[in-house]
Coordinates of C-alpha atoms and ligand atoms in Angstrom, one line a residue:
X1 CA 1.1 24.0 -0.2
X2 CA 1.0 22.7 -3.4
X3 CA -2.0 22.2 -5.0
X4 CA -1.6 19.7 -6.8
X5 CA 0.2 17.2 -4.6
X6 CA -1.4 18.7 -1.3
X7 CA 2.0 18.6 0.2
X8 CA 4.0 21.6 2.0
X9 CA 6.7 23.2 0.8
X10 CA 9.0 21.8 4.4
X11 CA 7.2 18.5 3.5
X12 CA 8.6 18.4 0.0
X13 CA 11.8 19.7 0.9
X14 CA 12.4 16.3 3.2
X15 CA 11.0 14.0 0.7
X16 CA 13.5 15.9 -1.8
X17 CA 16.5 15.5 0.9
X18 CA 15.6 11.8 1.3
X19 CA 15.8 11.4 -2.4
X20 CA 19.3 12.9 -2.7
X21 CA 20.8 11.0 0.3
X22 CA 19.1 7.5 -1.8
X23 CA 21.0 8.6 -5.0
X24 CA 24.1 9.4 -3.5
X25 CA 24.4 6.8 -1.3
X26 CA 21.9 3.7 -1.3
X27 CA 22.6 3.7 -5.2
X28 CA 26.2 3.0 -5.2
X29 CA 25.5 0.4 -2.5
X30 CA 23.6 -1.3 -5.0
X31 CA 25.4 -0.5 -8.0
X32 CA 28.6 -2.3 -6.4
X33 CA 26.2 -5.8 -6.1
X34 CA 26.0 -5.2 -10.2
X35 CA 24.1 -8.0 -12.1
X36 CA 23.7 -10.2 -8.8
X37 CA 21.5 -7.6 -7.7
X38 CA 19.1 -8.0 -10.9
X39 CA 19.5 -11.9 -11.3
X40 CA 17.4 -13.7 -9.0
X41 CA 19.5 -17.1 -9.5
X42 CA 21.6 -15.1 -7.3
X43 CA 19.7 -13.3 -4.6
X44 CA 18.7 -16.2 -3.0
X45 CA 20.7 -19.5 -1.4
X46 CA 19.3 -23.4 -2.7
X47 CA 17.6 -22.7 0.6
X48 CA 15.5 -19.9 -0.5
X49 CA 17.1 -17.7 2.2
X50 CA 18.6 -14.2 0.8
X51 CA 22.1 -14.4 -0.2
X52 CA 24.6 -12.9 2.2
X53 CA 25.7 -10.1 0.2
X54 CA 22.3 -8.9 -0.2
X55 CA 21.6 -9.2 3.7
X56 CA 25.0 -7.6 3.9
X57 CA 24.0 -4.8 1.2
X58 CA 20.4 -4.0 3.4
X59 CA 22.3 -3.2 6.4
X60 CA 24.9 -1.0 4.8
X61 CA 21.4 1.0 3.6
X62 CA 20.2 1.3 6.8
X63 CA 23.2 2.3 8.4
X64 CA 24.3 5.1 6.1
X65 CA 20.3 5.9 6.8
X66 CA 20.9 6.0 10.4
X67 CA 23.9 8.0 10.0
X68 CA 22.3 10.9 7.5
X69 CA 19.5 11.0 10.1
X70 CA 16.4 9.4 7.7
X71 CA 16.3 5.6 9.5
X72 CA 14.8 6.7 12.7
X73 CA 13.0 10.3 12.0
X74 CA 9.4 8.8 12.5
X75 CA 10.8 7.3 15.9
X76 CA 10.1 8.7 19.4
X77 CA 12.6 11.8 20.4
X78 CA 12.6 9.7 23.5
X79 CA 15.4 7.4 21.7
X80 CA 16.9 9.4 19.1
X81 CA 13.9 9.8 16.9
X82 CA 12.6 13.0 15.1
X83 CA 8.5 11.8 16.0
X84 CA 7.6 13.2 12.2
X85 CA 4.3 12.1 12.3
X86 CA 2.2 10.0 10.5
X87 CA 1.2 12.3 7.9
X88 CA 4.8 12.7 7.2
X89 CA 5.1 8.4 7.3
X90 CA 2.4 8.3 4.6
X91 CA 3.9 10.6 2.0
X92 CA 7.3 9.5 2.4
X93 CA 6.3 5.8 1.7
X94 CA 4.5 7.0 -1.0
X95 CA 6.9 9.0 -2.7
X96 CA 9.5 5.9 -2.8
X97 CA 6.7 4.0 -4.4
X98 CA 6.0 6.5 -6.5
X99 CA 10.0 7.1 -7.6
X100 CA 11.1 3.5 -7.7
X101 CA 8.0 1.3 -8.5
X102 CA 7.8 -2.1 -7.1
X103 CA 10.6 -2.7 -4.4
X104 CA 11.6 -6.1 -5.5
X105 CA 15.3 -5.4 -6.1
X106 CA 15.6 -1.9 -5.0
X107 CA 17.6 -0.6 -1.7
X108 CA 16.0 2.5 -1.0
X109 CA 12.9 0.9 0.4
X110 CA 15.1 0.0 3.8
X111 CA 16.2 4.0 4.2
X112 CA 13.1 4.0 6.6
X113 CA 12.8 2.0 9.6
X114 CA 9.1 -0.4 9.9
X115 CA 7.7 -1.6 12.7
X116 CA 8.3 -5.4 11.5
X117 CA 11.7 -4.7 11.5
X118 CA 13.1 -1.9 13.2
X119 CA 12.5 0.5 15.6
X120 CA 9.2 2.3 16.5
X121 CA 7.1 3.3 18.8
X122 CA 6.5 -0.1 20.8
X123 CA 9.9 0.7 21.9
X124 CA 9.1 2.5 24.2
X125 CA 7.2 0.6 25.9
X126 CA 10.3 -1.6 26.6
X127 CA 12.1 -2.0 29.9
X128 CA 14.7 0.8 30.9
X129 CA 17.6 -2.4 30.8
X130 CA 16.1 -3.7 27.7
X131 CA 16.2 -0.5 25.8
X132 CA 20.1 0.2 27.0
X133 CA 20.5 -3.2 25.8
X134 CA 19.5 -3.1 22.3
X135 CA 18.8 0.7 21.0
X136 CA 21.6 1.7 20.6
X137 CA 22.4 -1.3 18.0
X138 CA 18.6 -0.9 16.5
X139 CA 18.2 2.9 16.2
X140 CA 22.4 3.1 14.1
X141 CA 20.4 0.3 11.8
X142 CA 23.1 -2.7 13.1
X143 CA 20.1 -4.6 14.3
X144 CA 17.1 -6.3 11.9
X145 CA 14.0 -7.8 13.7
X146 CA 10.7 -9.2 13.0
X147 CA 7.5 -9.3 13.5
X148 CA 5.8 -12.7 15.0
X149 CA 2.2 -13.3 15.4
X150 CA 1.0 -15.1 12.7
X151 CA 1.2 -19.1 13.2
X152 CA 0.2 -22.0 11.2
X153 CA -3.5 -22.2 12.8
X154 CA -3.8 -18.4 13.3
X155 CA -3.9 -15.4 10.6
X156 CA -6.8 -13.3 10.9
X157 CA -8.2 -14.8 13.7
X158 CA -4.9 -14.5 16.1
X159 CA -7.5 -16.0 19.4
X160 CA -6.5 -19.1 17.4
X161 CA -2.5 -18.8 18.6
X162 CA -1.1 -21.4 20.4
X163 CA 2.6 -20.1 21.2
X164 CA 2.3 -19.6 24.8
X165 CA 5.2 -18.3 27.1
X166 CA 5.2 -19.6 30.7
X167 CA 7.0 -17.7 33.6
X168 CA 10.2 -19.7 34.8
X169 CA 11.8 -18.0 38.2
X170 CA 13.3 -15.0 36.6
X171 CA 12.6 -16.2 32.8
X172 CA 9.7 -17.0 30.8
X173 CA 9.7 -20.5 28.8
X174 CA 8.4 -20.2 25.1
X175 CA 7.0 -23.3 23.2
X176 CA 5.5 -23.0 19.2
X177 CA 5.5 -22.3 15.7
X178 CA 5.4 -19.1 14.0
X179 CA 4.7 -18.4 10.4
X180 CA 4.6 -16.1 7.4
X181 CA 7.3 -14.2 9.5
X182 CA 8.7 -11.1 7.1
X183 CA 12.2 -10.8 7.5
X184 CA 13.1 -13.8 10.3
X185 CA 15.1 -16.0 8.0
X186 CA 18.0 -13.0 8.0
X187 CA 16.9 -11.6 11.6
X188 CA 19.0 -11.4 14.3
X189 CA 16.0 -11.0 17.0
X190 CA 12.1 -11.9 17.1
X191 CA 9.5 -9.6 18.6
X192 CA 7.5 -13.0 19.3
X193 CA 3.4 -12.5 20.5
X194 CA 2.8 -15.6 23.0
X195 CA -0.4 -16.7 25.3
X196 CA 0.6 -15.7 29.2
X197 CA -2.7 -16.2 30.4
X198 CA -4.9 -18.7 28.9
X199 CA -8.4 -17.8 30.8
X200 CA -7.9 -14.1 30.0
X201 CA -7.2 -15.7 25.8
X202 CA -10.0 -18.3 26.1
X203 CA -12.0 -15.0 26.6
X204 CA -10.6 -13.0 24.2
X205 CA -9.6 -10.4 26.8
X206 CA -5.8 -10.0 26.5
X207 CA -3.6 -13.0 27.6
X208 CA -0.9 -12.2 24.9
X209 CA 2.6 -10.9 25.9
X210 CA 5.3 -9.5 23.4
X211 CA 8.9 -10.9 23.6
X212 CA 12.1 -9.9 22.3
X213 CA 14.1 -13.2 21.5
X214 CA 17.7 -12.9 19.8
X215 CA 17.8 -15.2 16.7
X216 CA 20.3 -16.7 18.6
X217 CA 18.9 -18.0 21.6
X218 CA 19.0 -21.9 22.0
X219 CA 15.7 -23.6 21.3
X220 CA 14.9 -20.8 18.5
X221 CA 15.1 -21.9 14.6
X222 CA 13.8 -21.1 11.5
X223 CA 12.4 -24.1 9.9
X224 CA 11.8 -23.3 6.4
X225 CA 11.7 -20.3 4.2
X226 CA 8.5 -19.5 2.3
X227 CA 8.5 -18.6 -0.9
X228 CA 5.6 -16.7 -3.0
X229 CA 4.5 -16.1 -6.5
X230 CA 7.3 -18.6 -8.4
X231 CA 9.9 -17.0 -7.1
X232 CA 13.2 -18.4 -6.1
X233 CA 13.2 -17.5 -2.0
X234 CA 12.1 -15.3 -0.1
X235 CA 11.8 -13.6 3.0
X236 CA 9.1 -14.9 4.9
X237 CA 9.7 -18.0 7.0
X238 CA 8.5 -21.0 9.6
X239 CA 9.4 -20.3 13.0
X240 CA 9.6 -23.0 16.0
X241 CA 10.6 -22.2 19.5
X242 CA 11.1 -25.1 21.6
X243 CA 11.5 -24.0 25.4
X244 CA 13.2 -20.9 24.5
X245 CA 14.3 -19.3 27.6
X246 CA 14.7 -15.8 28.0
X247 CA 14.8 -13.2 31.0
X248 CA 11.7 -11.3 31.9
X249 CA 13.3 -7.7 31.1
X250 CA 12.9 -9.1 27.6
X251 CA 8.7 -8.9 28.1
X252 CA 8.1 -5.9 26.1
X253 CA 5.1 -3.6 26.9
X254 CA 2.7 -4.6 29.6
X255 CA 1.8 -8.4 30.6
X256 CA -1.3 -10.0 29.0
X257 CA -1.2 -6.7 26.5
X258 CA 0.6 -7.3 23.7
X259 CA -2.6 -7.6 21.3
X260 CA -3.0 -3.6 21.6
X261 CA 1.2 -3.0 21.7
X262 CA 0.7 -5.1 18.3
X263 CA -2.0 -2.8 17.0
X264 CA 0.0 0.1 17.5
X265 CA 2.5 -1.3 14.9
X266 CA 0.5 -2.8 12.7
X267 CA -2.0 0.4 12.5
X268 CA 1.3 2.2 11.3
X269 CA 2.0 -0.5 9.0
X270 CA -1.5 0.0 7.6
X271 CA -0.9 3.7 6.4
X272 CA 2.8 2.6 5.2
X273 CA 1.2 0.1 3.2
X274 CA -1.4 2.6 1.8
X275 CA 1.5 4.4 1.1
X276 CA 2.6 1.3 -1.0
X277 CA -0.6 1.0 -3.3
X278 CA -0.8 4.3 -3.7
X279 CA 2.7 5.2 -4.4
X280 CA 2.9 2.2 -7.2
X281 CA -0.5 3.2 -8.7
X282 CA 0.6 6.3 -9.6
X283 CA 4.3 5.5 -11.0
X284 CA 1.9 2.8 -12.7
X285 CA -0.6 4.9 -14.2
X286 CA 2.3 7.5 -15.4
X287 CA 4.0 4.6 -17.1
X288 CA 0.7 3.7 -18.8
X289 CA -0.4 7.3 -19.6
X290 CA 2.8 7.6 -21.6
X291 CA 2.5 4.3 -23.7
X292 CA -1.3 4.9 -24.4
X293 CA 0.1 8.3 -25.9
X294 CA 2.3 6.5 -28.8
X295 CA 0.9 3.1 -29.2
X296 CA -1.0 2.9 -31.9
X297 CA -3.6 0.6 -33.0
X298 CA -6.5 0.9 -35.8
X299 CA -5.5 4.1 -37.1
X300 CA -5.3 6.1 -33.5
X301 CA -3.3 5.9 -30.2
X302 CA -4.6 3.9 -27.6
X303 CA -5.3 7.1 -25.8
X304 CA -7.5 8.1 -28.4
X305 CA -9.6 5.2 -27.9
X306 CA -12.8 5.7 -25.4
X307 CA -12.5 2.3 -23.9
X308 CA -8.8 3.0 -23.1
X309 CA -9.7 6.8 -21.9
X310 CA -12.3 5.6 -19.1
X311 CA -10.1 2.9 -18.0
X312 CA -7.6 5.7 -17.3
X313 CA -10.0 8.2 -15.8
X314 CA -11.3 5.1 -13.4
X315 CA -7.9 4.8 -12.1
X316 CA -7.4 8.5 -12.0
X317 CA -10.4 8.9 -9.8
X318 CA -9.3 6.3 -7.7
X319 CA -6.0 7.4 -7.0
X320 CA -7.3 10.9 -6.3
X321 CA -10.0 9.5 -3.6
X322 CA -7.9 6.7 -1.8
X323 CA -5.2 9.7 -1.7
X324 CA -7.6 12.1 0.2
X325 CA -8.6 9.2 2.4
X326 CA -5.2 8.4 3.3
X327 CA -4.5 12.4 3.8
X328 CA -7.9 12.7 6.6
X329 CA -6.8 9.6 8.0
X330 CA -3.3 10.6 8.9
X331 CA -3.8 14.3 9.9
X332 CA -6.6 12.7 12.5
X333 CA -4.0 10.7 14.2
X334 CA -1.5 13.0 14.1
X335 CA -3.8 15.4 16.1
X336 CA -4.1 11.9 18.3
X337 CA -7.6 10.8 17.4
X338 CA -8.8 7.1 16.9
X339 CA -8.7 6.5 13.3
X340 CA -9.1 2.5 14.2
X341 CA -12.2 3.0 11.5
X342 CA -10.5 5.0 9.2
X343 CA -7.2 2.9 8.9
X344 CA -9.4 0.1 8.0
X345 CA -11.1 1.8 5.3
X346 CA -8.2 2.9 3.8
X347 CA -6.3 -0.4 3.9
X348 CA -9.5 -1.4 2.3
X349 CA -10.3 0.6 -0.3
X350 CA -6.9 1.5 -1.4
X351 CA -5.7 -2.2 -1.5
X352 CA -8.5 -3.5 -3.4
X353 CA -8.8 -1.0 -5.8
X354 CA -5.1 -0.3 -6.3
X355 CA -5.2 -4.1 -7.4
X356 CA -7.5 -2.8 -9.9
X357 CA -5.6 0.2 -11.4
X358 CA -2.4 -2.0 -11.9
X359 CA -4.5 -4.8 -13.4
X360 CA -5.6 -1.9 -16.0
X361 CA -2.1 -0.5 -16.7
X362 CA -1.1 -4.0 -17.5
X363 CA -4.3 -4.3 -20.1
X364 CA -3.2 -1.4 -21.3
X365 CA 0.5 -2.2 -21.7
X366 CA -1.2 -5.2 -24.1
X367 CA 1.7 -8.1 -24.2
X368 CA 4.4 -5.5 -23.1
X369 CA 2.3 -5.4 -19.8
X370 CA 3.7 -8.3 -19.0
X371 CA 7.3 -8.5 -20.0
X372 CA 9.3 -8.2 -17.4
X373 CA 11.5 -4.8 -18.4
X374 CA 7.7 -3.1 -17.6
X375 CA 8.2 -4.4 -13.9
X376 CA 4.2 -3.9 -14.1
X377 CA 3.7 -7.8 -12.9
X378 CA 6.2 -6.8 -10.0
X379 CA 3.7 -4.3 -8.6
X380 CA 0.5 -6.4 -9.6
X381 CA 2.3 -9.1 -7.1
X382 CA 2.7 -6.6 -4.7
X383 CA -0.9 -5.3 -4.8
X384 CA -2.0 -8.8 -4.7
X385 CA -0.1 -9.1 -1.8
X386 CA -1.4 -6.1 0.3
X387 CA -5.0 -7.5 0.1
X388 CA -3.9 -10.4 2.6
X389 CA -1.2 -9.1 4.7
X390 CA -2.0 -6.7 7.8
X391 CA -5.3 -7.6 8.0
X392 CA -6.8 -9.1 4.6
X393 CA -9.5 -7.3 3.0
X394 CA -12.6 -9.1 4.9
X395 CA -11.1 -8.6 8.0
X396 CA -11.2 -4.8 7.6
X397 CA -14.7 -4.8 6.3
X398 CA -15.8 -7.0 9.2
X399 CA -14.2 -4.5 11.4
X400 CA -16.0 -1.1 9.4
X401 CA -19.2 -3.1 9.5
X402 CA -18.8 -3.9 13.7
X403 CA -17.8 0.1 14.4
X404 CA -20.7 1.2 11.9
X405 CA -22.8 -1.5 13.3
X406 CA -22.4 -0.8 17.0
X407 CA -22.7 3.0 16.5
X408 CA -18.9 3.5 17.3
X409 CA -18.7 6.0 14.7
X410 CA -20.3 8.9 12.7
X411 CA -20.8 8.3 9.2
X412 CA -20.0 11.7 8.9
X413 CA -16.3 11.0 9.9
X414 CA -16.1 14.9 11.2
Ligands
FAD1 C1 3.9 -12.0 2.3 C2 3.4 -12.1 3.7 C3 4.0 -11.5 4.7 C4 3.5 -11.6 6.0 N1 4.3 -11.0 7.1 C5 3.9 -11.3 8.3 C6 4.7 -10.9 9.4 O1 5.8 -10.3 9.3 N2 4.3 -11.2 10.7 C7 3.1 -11.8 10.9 O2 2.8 -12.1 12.1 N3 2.3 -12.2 9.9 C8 2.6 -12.0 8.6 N4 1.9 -12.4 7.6 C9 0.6 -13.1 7.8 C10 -0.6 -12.3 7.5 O3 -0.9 -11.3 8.4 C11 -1.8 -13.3 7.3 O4 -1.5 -14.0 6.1 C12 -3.1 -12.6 7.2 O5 -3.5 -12.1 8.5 C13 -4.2 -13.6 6.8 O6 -4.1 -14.8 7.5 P1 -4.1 -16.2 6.8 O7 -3.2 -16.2 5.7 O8 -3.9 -17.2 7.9 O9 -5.6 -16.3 6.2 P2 -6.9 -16.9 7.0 O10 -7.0 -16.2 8.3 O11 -6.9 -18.4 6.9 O12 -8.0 -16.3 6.0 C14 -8.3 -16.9 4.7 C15 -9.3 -16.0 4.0 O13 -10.5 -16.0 4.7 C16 -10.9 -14.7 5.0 N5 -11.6 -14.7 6.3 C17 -11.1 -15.1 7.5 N6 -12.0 -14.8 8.5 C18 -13.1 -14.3 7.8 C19 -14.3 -13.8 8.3 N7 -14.6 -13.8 9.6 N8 -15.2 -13.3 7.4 C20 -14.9 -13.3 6.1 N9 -13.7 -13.7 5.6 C21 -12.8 -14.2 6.5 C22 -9.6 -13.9 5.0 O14 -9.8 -12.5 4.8 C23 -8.8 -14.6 3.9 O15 -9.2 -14.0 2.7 C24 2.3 -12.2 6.2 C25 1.6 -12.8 5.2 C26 2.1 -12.7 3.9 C27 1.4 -13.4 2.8

C-alpha cells in the first residue's frame, strides 16, 4: 500500500495500464480531430447537437476500450465484465480527473463505461432475449444509451413524473417528455423510467417501470438540445415520446420497480462523481500550489503570504477528508453493506466543498485564474455542476437528516 495515496500496489498497476492504453490509443484518436477538437465553433451543429465526428471520435474510444478490456471491467462477469468493485470505480475516476483535469474536450473520460450510458449492473436485471439482443453491441462499446428520469415537472422530486407506460397486448404504449437527458441527443437507445401503476405512484410505493427504447423507434424524438453555462451545445436534451410502442421483453428489471433498479445506477454514479470532484481538486490544487510558488507580489511569493498559505491548507484538508470518506464508503459496499447514508454524505460534502477548493485555486491564479489556457473555469463549471445533478445538495442532506432522524443509522458509521 502506498501510504501516501492509500492505494495498492495491483491497484496502481491497473490505473497505470489504463493510463498507457489512453496515450497510445485514445490520444491519437483525438489528435487526428486536430483543432476541431479544441474549437468549440466546431464541436457542435447550429443545432447545438455534437458534431458527427466527435460522436464518431467517442465511439472509436470506447471501442478500442472494449477491445483492450478497460470499457466493461466494473461490469458483471455475468456478461463479459471483470466486477472490479467499487473501490476500484472510485479511484479510477479519480485518477482520470486527477491526470486530465476537466473533461470538456478530452476522450479518455469515455475509456470507462457509466451507467447513463453504457453498460452496468441494471443489465442484469434485463430479460434473457433482451440481453442477447443488445450486449453484445453495448459491452464491444457500438452502442450509447441514456439515462431518462428527469422531466420538465420532476427533478428531485421524481413522484412528480408524468411519463406513464400502458400495457398494449404484447407491448407497452409510452406517452411524455423527458428532460436534462445526458447523452440522448447522440443516443441510439433510452433507458426511459415511466408510471405503470398509478395507485402504487399516487402512494409513493413503486409504480415506475424501466424501458429500453431504441432512438429509433417511431413516436420517439428529441425535441431540443440544452445547452449550459454559454456554451455553444451540448449534450443534454428534451425528450417526447408520443405512443411509443415497444415489446414487453424491452421492460427492464421488475414491474412497478424501476425507482430502486434506478438507485442502483445512480448510487454508482454518486461515487463516480465523487471521483470527479475529487480527482479535479487535486490536479487543481497542484496547478495552484506551483503558481503560488513563483508568483510574486509585494516583495514575496504568493506562497509566502499567510492568507494565501491557509487558503491552501483549507483545501488540503478537504481533499484529504472527502478522500477518506469516499475510501470507507466504497470498501463498505464492496463488502456489500448499505452505504445509502454514506453515498449521500459523500456526494455532499465532496461536491460542495470541492466547489470551494476550485473557487480558491482560481483566487489564487488572480486574473490568470480565469483565462482559459488555466482550464480552472472548466472545472469550476464542472463542480458547479455536480452540486445539482444526481441528487442536488439539499436532497442528500434531506436524506442524511431522515436516516439520522429515524435512527436508521449509527453516528458512529462502524
Ligand atoms: C448537466 C445535467 C445533466 C443531467 N443529466 C441527467 C440525466 O442524464 N438523466 C436524468 O434523468 N436527469 C439528469 N439531470 C437532471 C438532474 O438530476 C436534476 O437537475 C436534479 O435532480 C435537480 O432537479 P431540478 O433541476 O428539477 O431541480 P428542482 O427539483 O426543481 O430543485 C430546485 C432546487 O430546490 C432544491 N430542493 C428541491 N426540493 C427540496 C427540498 N425538499 N428541500 C430543500 N431543497 C429542495 C433542489 O436541491 C434545488 O437546489 C441532469 C441535470 C443537469 C443539470
Amino acid at each position: 500500500m502506498d501510504r501516501v495515496t492509500n492505494i495498492k500496489p495491483d491497484e496502481q498497476s491497473l490505473i497505470d495500464s489504463v493510463h498507457k492504453f489512453i496515450e497510445a490509443e485514445v490520444a491519437p484518436i483525438q489528435a487526428a480531430l486536430g483543432d476541431r477538437f479544441w474549437d468549440e465553433r466546431q464541436h457542435y451543429t447550429p443545432s447545438g447537437k455534437e458534431a458527427p465526428e466527435i460522436t464518431a471520435a467517442r465511439r472509436q474510444v470506447r471501442e478500442a476500450s472494449a477491445r483492450a478490456g478497460f470499457y466493461t471491467m466494473f461490469c458483471p462477469k455475468d456478461y463479459g465484465g471483470a466486477e472490479l468493485g467499487v473501490r476500484l470505480w472510485f479511484l479510477c475516476w479519480e485518477s482520470l480527473f486527477h491526470r486530465y483535469g476537466p473533461p470538456s474536450k478530452q476522450l479518455a473520460f469515455f475509456v470507462f463505461s457509466h451507467f447513463t450510458s453504457g453498460p452496468h449492473e441494471v443489465w442484469k436485471y434485463a430479460k434473457p432475449e433482451l440481453q442477447a439482443e443488445v450486449l453484445p453491441e453495448l459491452t464491444a462499446g457500438r452502442l450509447q444509451g441514456c439515462f431518462g428520469m428527469s422531466e420538465p415537472d420532476a427533478g428531485s422530486d421524481a413522484w412528480m413524473m408524468r411519463t406513464t407506460a400502458v400495457r398494449d397486448g404484447d407491448d407497452w404504449v409510452i406517452n411524455g417528455m423527458k428532460q436534462w437527458t445526458s447523452w440522448s441527443p447522440t443516443a441510439d437507445f433510452v433507458m426511459v423510467y415511466a408510471i405503470t401503476d398509478k395507485a402504487l405512484f399516487a402512494a409513493r410505493r413503486g409504480g415506475i417501470s424501466c424501458f429500453y427504447v431504441p432512438t429509433d423507434t417511431p413516436g420517439f424524438k428529441v425535441e431540443s438540445v440544452i445547452k449550459i453555462f454559454g456554451r455553444l451545445g451540448g449534450s443534454e436534451g428534451i425528450l417526447s415520446f408520443t405512443d411509443v410502442r415497444v415489446p414487453d421483453k424491452h421492460m427492464v428489471g421488475e414491474l412497478n420497480r424501476g425507482f430502486d433498479l434506478a438507485m442502483l445506477g445512480v448510487r454508482h454514479g454518486r461515487l463516480a462523481n465523487a471521483g470527479r470532484t475529487l480527482g479535479l481538486g487535486r490536479w487543481a490544487l497542484e496547478k495552484t500550489i506551483d503558481y503560488a510558488k513563483v508568483r510574486k507580489t509585494f516583495g514575496s511569493t504568493l506562497a509566502e503570504h499567510q492568507t494565501i498559505r491557509n487558503y491552501i491548507a483549507e483545501a488540503t484538508a478537504i481533499l484529504y477528508a472527502g478522500r477518506a470518506m469516499a475510501l470507507d464508503c466504497a470498501d463498505k459496499a464492496d463488502q456489500g453493506r448499505d452505504v445509502r447514508t454514506e453515498v449521500s454524505i459523500l456526494k455532499y460534502f465532496t461536491t460542495e466543498n470541492l466547489f470551494t477548493v476550485l473557487d480558491k485555486c482560481i483566487q489564487i491564479h488572480g486574473g490568470m485564474g480565469l483565462v482559459n489556457e488555466t482550464r480552472l473555469y472548466d472545472a469550476w463549471h464542472q463542480a458547479r455542476m455536480t452540486r445539482i445533478v444526481e441528487g442536488a445538495s439539499e436532497i442528500q442532506l434531506r436524506q442524511i437528516a431522515q436516516h439520522v432522524l429515524s435512527g436508521r443509522v449509527d453516528l458512529t458509521f462502524a
